[in-house]
């Protein structure tokens, strides 16, 4: 083997490793935070808050809530902003769309959302991706703690009773009625229960006033697994750890169990975790500030796979850049794949409308997207893409693995007559068989090249 070929292979291996391992954060097209995963019908739906690209007054600038989905835990499909502050016509608040959570009950999907300084509200939809609407026309939680009424988390126990927890710097809950948009107020002042914040329940540290307090700060995530209830939360002030407590019932008593994730330099000064089991695996979602290169008001959702200990306890989890290293299922490229289904991307955004749905935009020269674990089977002969261009167009390079991987083919995209004038373009590709990561690299002159709706091998 020649030295040149050795160097080439080493370079290709390095690029491939970077492509495979650079998966955290899992969303690169927007800044996303406060992950709230929900498993439904064989799919993980991930609801997030959304930090805008430009902050106002150097503070959290958040107007809507976004949704992404995955069947394989490595490729995430963007469903756009599924709800926003504009859903609440009774409220004039312009900023403050904070950490959400969604749950399904009887075929309806209930999205609980905090609005900074406006308490907690609820939206409902017939689909996990909306459209959501406001069923009650007012706050759901309207307490004396309105500025502290944030970060709702909801779960339903084995008896069918739904509990809604929330709070910073303390923890409160209500028992929701079966309609999921109200709770029993017939018991007077006790309809909202204030959880006793003890060292036994939530650990011990000095409070904000210097007096003894608990480690609990905010961002609760409440769920049941086997015979144990878990309360995951951001802990110990700013910057925040992720810690947890457990209880034998949904109402406690809670027992402090320690750290799940400690502070790390690339994590944001806030944190908010969500935990699910999916296809026999366990996953923790959180957010960091890697994508924004250290800007704490521009956060990004990450995920790690982990295993519970035999006694149900959660091990200490180290945040990584690798995210999930093995897909749950392989992706079928012979069915239409939405272009906004992405494992990793560079330079891209998404947008959408009622006619086309969500699509990839802001495509410029050398931008790219990668999709993982694509099963080519016995091979393909053609690549098709649905595109629109109001400019000079460009090319799609179809490559194996990463932006420098083997070139399978190049598809030309010309001016289609407008940015919403969609056409299907096709091109021949070299045969590739088996399972590979796929990278679509975009080439062209200066400026935006085209918009990209879906792709498919033939």
Coordinates of C-alpha atoms in Angstrom, one line a residue, residues 56 116 119 168 237 245 281 335 418:
X56 CA -33.4 40.7 23.5
X116 CA -42.6 33.4 32.2
X119 CA -48.1 30.9 35.1
X168 CA -38.9 27.1 41.1
X237 CA -28.4 26.6 41.9
X245 CA -35.4 11.7 44.1
X281 CA -33.3 1.2 25.9
X335 CA -39.5 5.4 0.6
X418 CA -39.8 30.5 -7.9

